[in-house]
Amino acid sequence: EVSVTPVSSTAETIQQSVYFVEKKEKTGLLIEILKDQSIRRSLVFTRTKHGADRLVKQLIKTGIFAAAIHGNKSQNARQRALEDFKSSKIRVLVATDIAARGIDIDELPHVVNYELPNVPETYVHRIGRTGRAGNSGIAFSFCDTEEKLLLRDIQKLIGKQIPVRVDHPY
């Protein structure tokens, strides 16, 4: 018997958009977006552990409560960060793909792809953290010049163009 796994698709309840922004401006754009207090909780994805830690430090400097969750953190540190996020003690949880596997957060309104994943299917898994159980969700992706091919591959996989956001100062 031969079977084929279906191509990954995204839930219709997730409102997706992409921001074209230079790599050095991504943190500024994220901070600008997070100024919107209606964004109560956001799961932000980076490619690397170092990048996650660096981003958390920058967010905390601007008064945004955040924590990182990745493979170099102890199990206790990961659990504490997750609990603080679920209880809204922190607004932003910055995660790598490996650390985010298995994270199940009810009513997660926003997912941000701070860096696009190298594997298109990972995009589907990332944004699938929001819009669960019939809830709606919002997924923002940041795309710099070097990531345009990754975006093309993601759009090819999901079978649609992701709307571009131009309403930002970067």
Short mmCIF file of N, CA and C in Angstrom, two decimals:
data_model
loop_
_atom_site.label_atom_id
_atom_site.label_comp_id
_atom_site.label_asym_id
_atom_site.label_seq_id
_atom_site.Cartn_x
_atom_site.Cartn_y
_atom_site.Cartn_z
N GLU A 1 0.84 -1.17 0.00
CA GLU A 1 0.00 0.00 0.00
C GLU A 1 0.89 1.24 0.00
N VAL A 2 0.57 2.16 -0.86
CA VAL A 2 1.30 3.42 -0.94
C VAL A 2 0.35 4.54 -0.53
N SER A 3 0.81 5.39 0.37
CA SER A 3 -0.03 6.52 0.76
C SER A 3 0.82 7.79 0.74
N VAL A 4 0.15 8.90 0.51
CA VAL A 4 0.82 10.18 0.45
C VAL A 4 0.25 11.08 1.53
N THR A 5 1.13 11.68 2.30
CA THR A 5 0.68 12.63 3.31
C THR A 5 0.19 13.88 2.60
N PRO A 6 -0.98 14.40 2.97
CA PRO A 6 -1.50 15.59 2.30
C PRO A 6 -0.60 16.80 2.51
N VAL A 7 -0.59 17.69 1.54
CA VAL A 7 0.19 18.91 1.63
C VAL A 7 -0.33 19.74 2.80
N SER A 8 0.57 20.33 3.53
CA SER A 8 0.20 21.15 4.68
C SER A 8 -0.66 22.33 4.23
N SER A 9 -1.66 22.61 5.02
CA SER A 9 -2.52 23.76 4.74
C SER A 9 -2.73 24.53 6.03
N THR A 10 -3.15 25.78 5.89
CA THR A 10 -3.37 26.62 7.07
C THR A 10 -4.85 26.75 7.34
N ALA A 11 -5.21 26.93 8.60
CA ALA A 11 -6.61 27.07 8.99
C ALA A 11 -7.17 28.38 8.45
N GLU A 12 -8.41 28.34 8.02
CA GLU A 12 -9.07 29.54 7.50
C GLU A 12 -9.32 30.57 8.60
N THR A 13 -9.27 30.14 9.87
CA THR A 13 -9.53 31.05 10.98
C THR A 13 -8.32 31.92 11.32
N ILE A 14 -7.20 31.68 10.63
CA ILE A 14 -5.97 32.43 10.90
C ILE A 14 -5.80 33.53 9.85
N GLN A 15 -5.74 34.76 10.31
CA GLN A 15 -5.52 35.90 9.44
C GLN A 15 -4.00 36.07 9.29
N GLN A 16 -3.48 35.81 8.09
CA GLN A 16 -2.05 35.87 7.85
C GLN A 16 -1.67 37.16 7.14
N SER A 17 -0.49 37.68 7.47
CA SER A 17 0.06 38.81 6.72
C SER A 17 1.58 38.80 6.85
N VAL A 18 2.21 39.47 5.90
CA VAL A 18 3.67 39.54 5.88
C VAL A 18 4.09 41.00 5.79
N TYR A 19 5.15 41.32 6.53
CA TYR A 19 5.76 42.65 6.50
C TYR A 19 7.13 42.50 5.83
N PHE A 20 7.37 43.26 4.77
CA PHE A 20 8.72 43.29 4.20
C PHE A 20 9.50 44.32 4.99
N VAL A 21 10.59 43.89 5.60
CA VAL A 21 11.37 44.75 6.49
C VAL A 21 12.82 44.28 6.46
N GLU A 22 13.73 45.23 6.52
CA GLU A 22 15.15 44.86 6.56
C GLU A 22 15.47 44.17 7.88
N LYS A 23 16.44 43.28 7.83
CA LYS A 23 16.80 42.47 8.99
C LYS A 23 17.05 43.33 10.24
N LYS A 24 17.79 44.42 10.08
CA LYS A 24 18.16 45.26 11.23
C LYS A 24 16.97 46.04 11.79
N GLU A 25 15.86 46.07 11.07
CA GLU A 25 14.67 46.82 11.51
C GLU A 25 13.60 45.92 12.13
N LYS A 26 13.83 44.62 12.14
CA LYS A 26 12.81 43.69 12.63
C LYS A 26 12.43 43.93 14.09
N THR A 27 13.41 44.17 14.94
CA THR A 27 13.11 44.39 16.36
C THR A 27 12.28 45.64 16.54
N GLY A 28 12.64 46.71 15.83
CA GLY A 28 11.87 47.94 15.91
C GLY A 28 10.44 47.75 15.46
N LEU A 29 10.25 46.97 14.40
CA LEU A 29 8.89 46.70 13.91
C LEU A 29 8.10 45.88 14.94
N LEU A 30 8.74 44.88 15.53
CA LEU A 30 8.05 44.07 16.55
C LEU A 30 7.63 44.95 17.74
N ILE A 31 8.52 45.81 18.18
CA ILE A 31 8.19 46.70 19.30
C ILE A 31 7.04 47.62 18.91
N GLU A 32 7.07 48.12 17.69
CA GLU A 32 5.99 49.00 17.19
C GLU A 32 4.65 48.25 17.22
N ILE A 33 4.63 47.02 16.74
CA ILE A 33 3.40 46.22 16.72
C ILE A 33 2.92 45.95 18.15
N LEU A 34 3.86 45.67 19.05
CA LEU A 34 3.49 45.34 20.43
C LEU A 34 3.06 46.56 21.25
N LYS A 35 3.20 47.75 20.69
CA LYS A 35 2.67 48.95 21.36
C LYS A 35 1.14 48.88 21.43
N ASP A 36 0.55 48.09 20.54
CA ASP A 36 -0.89 47.88 20.55
C ASP A 36 -1.24 47.02 21.76
N GLN A 37 -1.83 47.63 22.78
CA GLN A 37 -2.12 46.93 24.02
C GLN A 37 -3.20 45.85 23.88
N SER A 38 -3.92 45.87 22.74
CA SER A 38 -4.92 44.82 22.54
C SER A 38 -4.23 43.48 22.23
N ILE A 39 -2.95 43.52 21.92
CA ILE A 39 -2.17 42.29 21.72
C ILE A 39 -1.71 41.85 23.10
N ARG A 40 -2.52 41.00 23.71
CA ARG A 40 -2.26 40.58 25.09
C ARG A 40 -1.15 39.54 25.20
N ARG A 41 -1.11 38.63 24.24
CA ARG A 41 -0.08 37.58 24.26
C ARG A 41 0.35 37.26 22.84
N SER A 42 1.65 37.11 22.66
CA SER A 42 2.19 36.75 21.36
C SER A 42 3.28 35.71 21.51
N LEU A 43 3.23 34.71 20.65
CA LEU A 43 4.29 33.72 20.56
C LEU A 43 5.14 34.13 19.36
N VAL A 44 6.41 34.42 19.60
CA VAL A 44 7.31 34.92 18.56
C VAL A 44 8.36 33.85 18.26
N PHE A 45 8.50 33.52 16.97
CA PHE A 45 9.45 32.49 16.57
C PHE A 45 10.73 33.07 15.99
N THR A 46 11.87 32.57 16.48
CA THR A 46 13.17 32.88 15.91
C THR A 46 13.79 31.57 15.44
N ARG A 47 14.83 31.68 14.63
CA ARG A 47 15.49 30.46 14.15
C ARG A 47 16.48 29.89 15.17
N THR A 48 17.11 30.78 15.96
CA THR A 48 18.19 30.31 16.84
C THR A 48 17.93 30.64 18.31
N LYS A 49 18.59 29.87 19.17
CA LYS A 49 18.51 30.09 20.62
C LYS A 49 19.11 31.44 20.97
N HIS A 50 20.26 31.74 20.37
CA HIS A 50 20.94 33.02 20.63
C HIS A 50 20.05 34.19 20.20
N GLY A 51 19.42 34.04 19.05
CA GLY A 51 18.52 35.08 18.55
C GLY A 51 17.33 35.28 19.48
N ALA A 52 16.81 34.20 20.05
CA ALA A 52 15.68 34.28 20.99
C ALA A 52 16.10 35.05 22.25
N ASP A 53 17.27 34.71 22.80
CA ASP A 53 17.74 35.39 24.00
C ASP A 53 18.00 36.87 23.74
N ARG A 54 18.62 37.17 22.61
CA ARG A 54 18.92 38.57 22.26
C ARG A 54 17.63 39.39 22.11
N LEU A 55 16.64 38.80 21.45
CA LEU A 55 15.37 39.50 21.25
C LEU A 55 14.66 39.77 22.58
N VAL A 56 14.67 38.79 23.48
CA VAL A 56 14.04 38.98 24.80
C VAL A 56 14.70 40.14 25.54
N LYS A 57 16.03 40.21 25.52
CA LYS A 57 16.74 41.31 26.19
C LYS A 57 16.31 42.66 25.61
N GLN A 58 16.18 42.74 24.29
CA GLN A 58 15.78 44.00 23.66
C GLN A 58 14.33 44.37 24.02
N LEU A 59 13.45 43.39 24.07
CA LEU A 59 12.06 43.66 24.43
C LEU A 59 11.95 44.14 25.88
N ILE A 60 12.66 43.47 26.77
CA ILE A 60 12.62 43.84 28.19
C ILE A 60 13.14 45.27 28.38
N LYS A 61 14.18 45.65 27.63
CA LYS A 61 14.72 47.02 27.71
C LYS A 61 13.67 48.07 27.40
N THR A 62 12.70 47.71 26.55
CA THR A 62 11.66 48.68 26.17
C THR A 62 10.40 48.54 27.03
N GLY A 63 10.47 47.69 28.06
CA GLY A 63 9.34 47.56 28.97
C GLY A 63 8.32 46.50 28.58
N ILE A 64 8.67 45.67 27.62
CA ILE A 64 7.76 44.58 27.22
C ILE A 64 8.19 43.31 27.95
N PHE A 65 7.30 42.77 28.78
CA PHE A 65 7.62 41.56 29.53
C PHE A 65 7.68 40.37 28.58
N ALA A 66 8.85 39.70 28.57
CA ALA A 66 9.06 38.60 27.64
C ALA A 66 9.98 37.56 28.27
N ALA A 67 9.94 36.36 27.71
CA ALA A 67 10.84 35.28 28.12
C ALA A 67 11.14 34.42 26.91
N ALA A 68 12.27 33.74 26.95
CA ALA A 68 12.66 32.84 25.85
C ALA A 68 12.46 31.40 26.29
N ILE A 69 12.14 30.58 25.31
CA ILE A 69 12.01 29.15 25.56
C ILE A 69 12.73 28.42 24.42
N HIS A 70 13.78 27.69 24.79
CA HIS A 70 14.56 26.95 23.79
C HIS A 70 15.33 25.83 24.47
N GLY A 71 16.04 25.06 23.68
CA GLY A 71 16.71 23.86 24.16
C GLY A 71 17.82 24.07 25.17
N ASN A 72 18.40 25.28 25.24
CA ASN A 72 19.47 25.53 26.22
C ASN A 72 18.92 25.89 27.60
N LYS A 73 17.61 26.09 27.69
CA LYS A 73 16.99 26.41 28.98
C LYS A 73 16.70 25.11 29.72
N SER A 74 16.79 25.17 31.04
CA SER A 74 16.45 23.98 31.83
C SER A 74 14.95 23.71 31.71
N GLN A 75 14.56 22.52 32.04
CA GLN A 75 13.13 22.16 32.02
C GLN A 75 12.35 23.09 32.94
N ASN A 76 12.91 23.40 34.12
CA ASN A 76 12.25 24.30 35.05
C ASN A 76 12.07 25.69 34.46
N ALA A 77 13.11 26.20 33.80
CA ALA A 77 13.04 27.54 33.19
C ALA A 77 11.99 27.56 32.08
N ARG A 78 11.93 26.49 31.30
CA ARG A 78 10.93 26.43 30.22
C ARG A 78 9.52 26.39 30.81
N GLN A 79 9.33 25.57 31.85
CA GLN A 79 8.01 25.47 32.49
C GLN A 79 7.58 26.80 33.09
N ARG A 80 8.53 27.48 33.76
CA ARG A 80 8.23 28.76 34.38
C ARG A 80 7.84 29.80 33.32
N ALA A 81 8.60 29.85 32.23
CA ALA A 81 8.30 30.80 31.15
C ALA A 81 6.92 30.51 30.57
N LEU A 82 6.61 29.25 30.37
CA LEU A 82 5.32 28.86 29.81
C LEU A 82 4.18 29.22 30.77
N GLU A 83 4.35 28.96 32.05
CA GLU A 83 3.33 29.30 33.04
C GLU A 83 3.13 30.82 33.14
N ASP A 84 4.25 31.57 33.12
CA ASP A 84 4.15 33.03 33.16
C ASP A 84 3.42 33.57 31.93
N PHE A 85 3.63 32.91 30.80
CA PHE A 85 2.96 33.32 29.57
C PHE A 85 1.47 33.00 29.63
N LYS A 86 1.15 31.78 30.06
CA LYS A 86 -0.25 31.36 30.14
C LYS A 86 -1.04 32.21 31.13
N SER A 87 -0.38 32.65 32.21
CA SER A 87 -1.06 33.46 33.23
C SER A 87 -0.96 34.96 32.94
N SER A 88 -0.40 35.30 31.78
CA SER A 88 -0.25 36.70 31.32
C SER A 88 0.69 37.54 32.18
N LYS A 89 1.61 36.90 32.92
CA LYS A 89 2.65 37.67 33.62
C LYS A 89 3.62 38.26 32.60
N ILE A 90 3.80 37.54 31.49
CA ILE A 90 4.58 38.07 30.38
C ILE A 90 3.69 38.09 29.14
N ARG A 91 3.90 39.06 28.26
CA ARG A 91 3.08 39.20 27.04
C ARG A 91 3.67 38.44 25.86
N VAL A 92 5.00 38.25 25.89
CA VAL A 92 5.67 37.69 24.73
C VAL A 92 6.50 36.48 25.14
N LEU A 93 6.31 35.39 24.43
CA LEU A 93 7.13 34.21 24.60
C LEU A 93 7.89 34.03 23.29
N VAL A 94 9.21 34.11 23.37
CA VAL A 94 10.06 33.96 22.18
C VAL A 94 10.57 32.53 22.17
N ALA A 95 10.33 31.83 21.06
CA ALA A 95 10.65 30.40 21.02
C ALA A 95 11.36 30.00 19.74
N THR A 96 12.14 28.94 19.84
CA THR A 96 12.67 28.29 18.65
C THR A 96 11.69 27.18 18.29
N ASP A 97 11.80 26.68 17.08
CA ASP A 97 10.85 25.65 16.62
C ASP A 97 10.90 24.39 17.47
N ILE A 98 12.10 23.95 17.82
CA ILE A 98 12.24 22.72 18.60
C ILE A 98 11.55 22.88 19.96
N ALA A 99 11.81 23.99 20.63
CA ALA A 99 11.24 24.21 21.96
C ALA A 99 9.72 24.37 21.91
N ALA A 100 9.21 24.87 20.79
CA ALA A 100 7.78 25.14 20.69
C ALA A 100 6.95 23.90 20.41
N ARG A 101 7.60 22.83 19.99
CA ARG A 101 6.84 21.61 19.72
C ARG A 101 6.19 21.13 21.01
N GLY A 102 4.93 20.85 20.91
CA GLY A 102 4.22 20.37 22.10
C GLY A 102 3.64 21.48 22.96
N ILE A 103 3.98 22.73 22.66
CA ILE A 103 3.38 23.83 23.43
C ILE A 103 1.92 23.93 23.02
N ASP A 104 1.05 23.84 24.00
CA ASP A 104 -0.38 23.98 23.73
C ASP A 104 -0.91 25.08 24.62
N ILE A 105 -1.27 26.19 24.00
CA ILE A 105 -1.75 27.35 24.74
C ILE A 105 -3.15 27.67 24.26
N ASP A 106 -4.11 27.62 25.17
CA ASP A 106 -5.48 27.97 24.80
C ASP A 106 -5.56 29.45 24.48
N GLU A 107 -6.35 29.78 23.51
CA GLU A 107 -6.63 31.17 23.15
C GLU A 107 -5.36 32.00 22.97
N LEU A 108 -4.49 31.53 22.10
CA LEU A 108 -3.30 32.29 21.73
C LEU A 108 -3.66 33.15 20.53
N PRO A 109 -3.81 34.47 20.73
CA PRO A 109 -4.31 35.31 19.65
C PRO A 109 -3.31 35.65 18.56
N HIS A 110 -2.00 35.71 18.89
CA HIS A 110 -1.02 36.17 17.91
C HIS A 110 0.22 35.28 17.86
N VAL A 111 0.66 35.01 16.64
CA VAL A 111 1.93 34.35 16.39
C VAL A 111 2.72 35.26 15.46
N VAL A 112 4.01 35.45 15.77
CA VAL A 112 4.86 36.27 14.92
C VAL A 112 6.05 35.44 14.46
N ASN A 113 6.24 35.39 13.15
CA ASN A 113 7.43 34.78 12.59
C ASN A 113 8.46 35.90 12.45
N TYR A 114 9.25 36.09 13.48
CA TYR A 114 10.28 37.13 13.48
C TYR A 114 11.29 36.82 12.37
N GLU A 115 11.56 35.55 12.20
CA GLU A 115 12.37 35.05 11.09
C GLU A 115 11.60 33.92 10.44
N LEU A 116 11.58 33.90 9.12
CA LEU A 116 10.87 32.83 8.43
C LEU A 116 11.63 31.52 8.60
N PRO A 117 10.91 30.42 8.71
CA PRO A 117 11.59 29.13 8.86
C PRO A 117 12.22 28.67 7.55
N ASN A 118 13.26 27.86 7.67
CA ASN A 118 13.94 27.32 6.49
C ASN A 118 13.12 26.25 5.79
N VAL A 119 12.21 25.61 6.51
CA VAL A 119 11.38 24.54 5.98
C VAL A 119 9.93 25.04 5.91
N PRO A 120 9.33 25.08 4.71
CA PRO A 120 7.98 25.64 4.57
C PRO A 120 6.93 25.01 5.48
N GLU A 121 7.00 23.70 5.71
CA GLU A 121 6.02 23.04 6.56
C GLU A 121 6.06 23.58 7.99
N THR A 122 7.23 24.03 8.42
CA THR A 122 7.38 24.59 9.76
C THR A 122 6.52 25.84 9.92
N TYR A 123 6.36 26.61 8.85
CA TYR A 123 5.49 27.78 8.89
C TYR A 123 4.07 27.38 9.28
N VAL A 124 3.58 26.32 8.67
CA VAL A 124 2.22 25.84 8.95
C VAL A 124 2.09 25.44 10.42
N HIS A 125 3.12 24.75 10.94
CA HIS A 125 3.09 24.34 12.35
C HIS A 125 3.15 25.55 13.27
N ARG A 126 3.99 26.54 12.92
CA ARG A 126 4.11 27.74 13.75
C ARG A 126 2.78 28.49 13.85
N ILE A 127 2.21 28.81 12.71
CA ILE A 127 0.99 29.62 12.76
C ILE A 127 -0.19 28.81 13.28
N GLY A 128 -0.08 27.49 13.22
CA GLY A 128 -1.13 26.62 13.74
C GLY A 128 -1.27 26.68 15.25
N ARG A 129 -0.36 27.38 15.92
CA ARG A 129 -0.46 27.56 17.37
C ARG A 129 -1.60 28.50 17.72
N THR A 130 -2.03 29.32 16.76
CA THR A 130 -3.16 30.22 16.97
C THR A 130 -4.34 29.70 16.13
N GLY A 131 -5.50 30.25 16.34
CA GLY A 131 -6.66 29.85 15.56
C GLY A 131 -7.13 28.43 15.83
N ARG A 132 -6.95 27.97 17.05
CA ARG A 132 -7.34 26.59 17.40
C ARG A 132 -8.75 26.52 17.94
N ALA A 133 -9.32 25.36 17.83
CA ALA A 133 -10.64 25.05 18.40
C ALA A 133 -11.69 26.08 18.00
N GLY A 134 -11.67 26.46 16.74
CA GLY A 134 -12.68 27.39 16.23
C GLY A 134 -12.41 28.85 16.54
N ASN A 135 -11.36 29.13 17.33
CA ASN A 135 -11.00 30.52 17.61
C ASN A 135 -10.30 31.12 16.40
N SER A 136 -10.36 32.44 16.28
CA SER A 136 -9.61 33.10 15.22
C SER A 136 -8.23 33.43 15.75
N GLY A 137 -7.30 33.69 14.85
CA GLY A 137 -5.94 34.03 15.25
C GLY A 137 -5.31 34.92 14.20
N ILE A 138 -4.22 35.55 14.58
CA ILE A 138 -3.50 36.43 13.68
C ILE A 138 -2.05 35.99 13.64
N ALA A 139 -1.52 35.85 12.42
CA ALA A 139 -0.13 35.45 12.24
C ALA A 139 0.57 36.51 11.39
N PHE A 140 1.56 37.16 11.99
CA PHE A 140 2.40 38.12 11.28
C PHE A 140 3.71 37.44 10.93
N SER A 141 4.24 37.72 9.75
CA SER A 141 5.56 37.24 9.39
C SER A 141 6.41 38.41 8.94
N PHE A 142 7.66 38.42 9.36
CA PHE A 142 8.61 39.43 8.92
C PHE A 142 9.48 38.79 7.85
N CYS A 143 9.68 39.47 6.75
CA CYS A 143 10.46 38.91 5.65
C CYS A 143 11.49 39.95 5.20
N ASP A 144 12.76 39.61 5.36
CA ASP A 144 13.81 40.49 4.87
C ASP A 144 14.26 40.02 3.49
N THR A 145 15.16 40.76 2.90
CA THR A 145 15.60 40.49 1.52
C THR A 145 16.09 39.05 1.36
N GLU A 146 16.86 38.57 2.34
CA GLU A 146 17.42 37.22 2.26
C GLU A 146 16.37 36.12 2.40
N GLU A 147 15.19 36.45 2.88
CA GLU A 147 14.15 35.45 3.14
C GLU A 147 13.09 35.37 2.05
N LYS A 148 13.20 36.15 1.00
CA LYS A 148 12.15 36.20 -0.02
C LYS A 148 11.93 34.84 -0.69
N LEU A 149 12.98 34.07 -0.88
CA LEU A 149 12.80 32.73 -1.46
C LEU A 149 12.07 31.81 -0.49
N LEU A 150 12.34 31.97 0.81
CA LEU A 150 11.63 31.17 1.82
C LEU A 150 10.14 31.49 1.78
N LEU A 151 9.82 32.79 1.65
CA LEU A 151 8.41 33.20 1.56
C LEU A 151 7.76 32.59 0.32
N ARG A 152 8.45 32.63 -0.79
CA ARG A 152 7.91 32.04 -2.01
C ARG A 152 7.60 30.55 -1.81
N ASP A 153 8.51 29.84 -1.18
CA ASP A 153 8.30 28.41 -0.93
C ASP A 153 7.12 28.16 0.00
N ILE A 154 6.96 29.02 1.01
CA ILE A 154 5.83 28.90 1.94
C ILE A 154 4.52 29.11 1.19
N GLN A 155 4.46 30.15 0.38
CA GLN A 155 3.24 30.46 -0.37
C GLN A 155 2.91 29.35 -1.37
N LYS A 156 3.92 28.76 -1.94
CA LYS A 156 3.71 27.63 -2.86
C LYS A 156 3.11 26.45 -2.10
N LEU A 157 3.65 26.17 -0.92
CA LEU A 157 3.16 25.05 -0.10
C LEU A 157 1.71 25.25 0.32
N ILE A 158 1.36 26.44 0.81
CA ILE A 158 0.01 26.67 1.33
C ILE A 158 -0.98 27.01 0.21
N GLY A 159 -0.47 27.24 -0.99
CA GLY A 159 -1.34 27.45 -2.15
C GLY A 159 -2.02 28.79 -2.19
N LYS A 160 -1.42 29.79 -1.54
CA LYS A 160 -1.98 31.14 -1.63
C LYS A 160 -0.94 32.19 -1.30
N GLN A 161 -1.21 33.39 -1.76
CA GLN A 161 -0.36 34.54 -1.47
C GLN A 161 -0.72 35.06 -0.09
N ILE A 162 0.28 35.38 0.69
CA ILE A 162 0.05 35.97 2.01
C ILE A 162 -0.03 37.48 1.80
N PRO A 163 -1.10 38.13 2.26
CA PRO A 163 -1.23 39.57 2.06
C PRO A 163 -0.07 40.35 2.68
N VAL A 164 0.40 41.35 1.95
CA VAL A 164 1.52 42.19 2.40
C VAL A 164 0.98 43.39 3.18
N ARG A 165 1.58 43.64 4.34
CA ARG A 165 1.24 44.81 5.16
C ARG A 165 2.23 45.92 4.84
N VAL A 166 1.72 47.08 4.52
CA VAL A 166 2.59 48.22 4.23
C VAL A 166 2.41 49.34 5.24
N ASP A 167 1.53 49.14 6.21
CA ASP A 167 1.21 50.17 7.20
C ASP A 167 2.18 50.14 8.38
N HIS A 168 3.45 50.35 8.08
CA HIS A 168 4.46 50.40 9.15
C HIS A 168 5.58 51.36 8.76
N PRO A 169 6.28 51.89 9.76
CA PRO A 169 7.29 52.90 9.47
C PRO A 169 8.64 52.35 8.99
N TYR A 170 8.75 51.05 8.80
CA TYR A 170 10.02 50.48 8.40
C TYR A 170 9.99 50.01 6.97
#
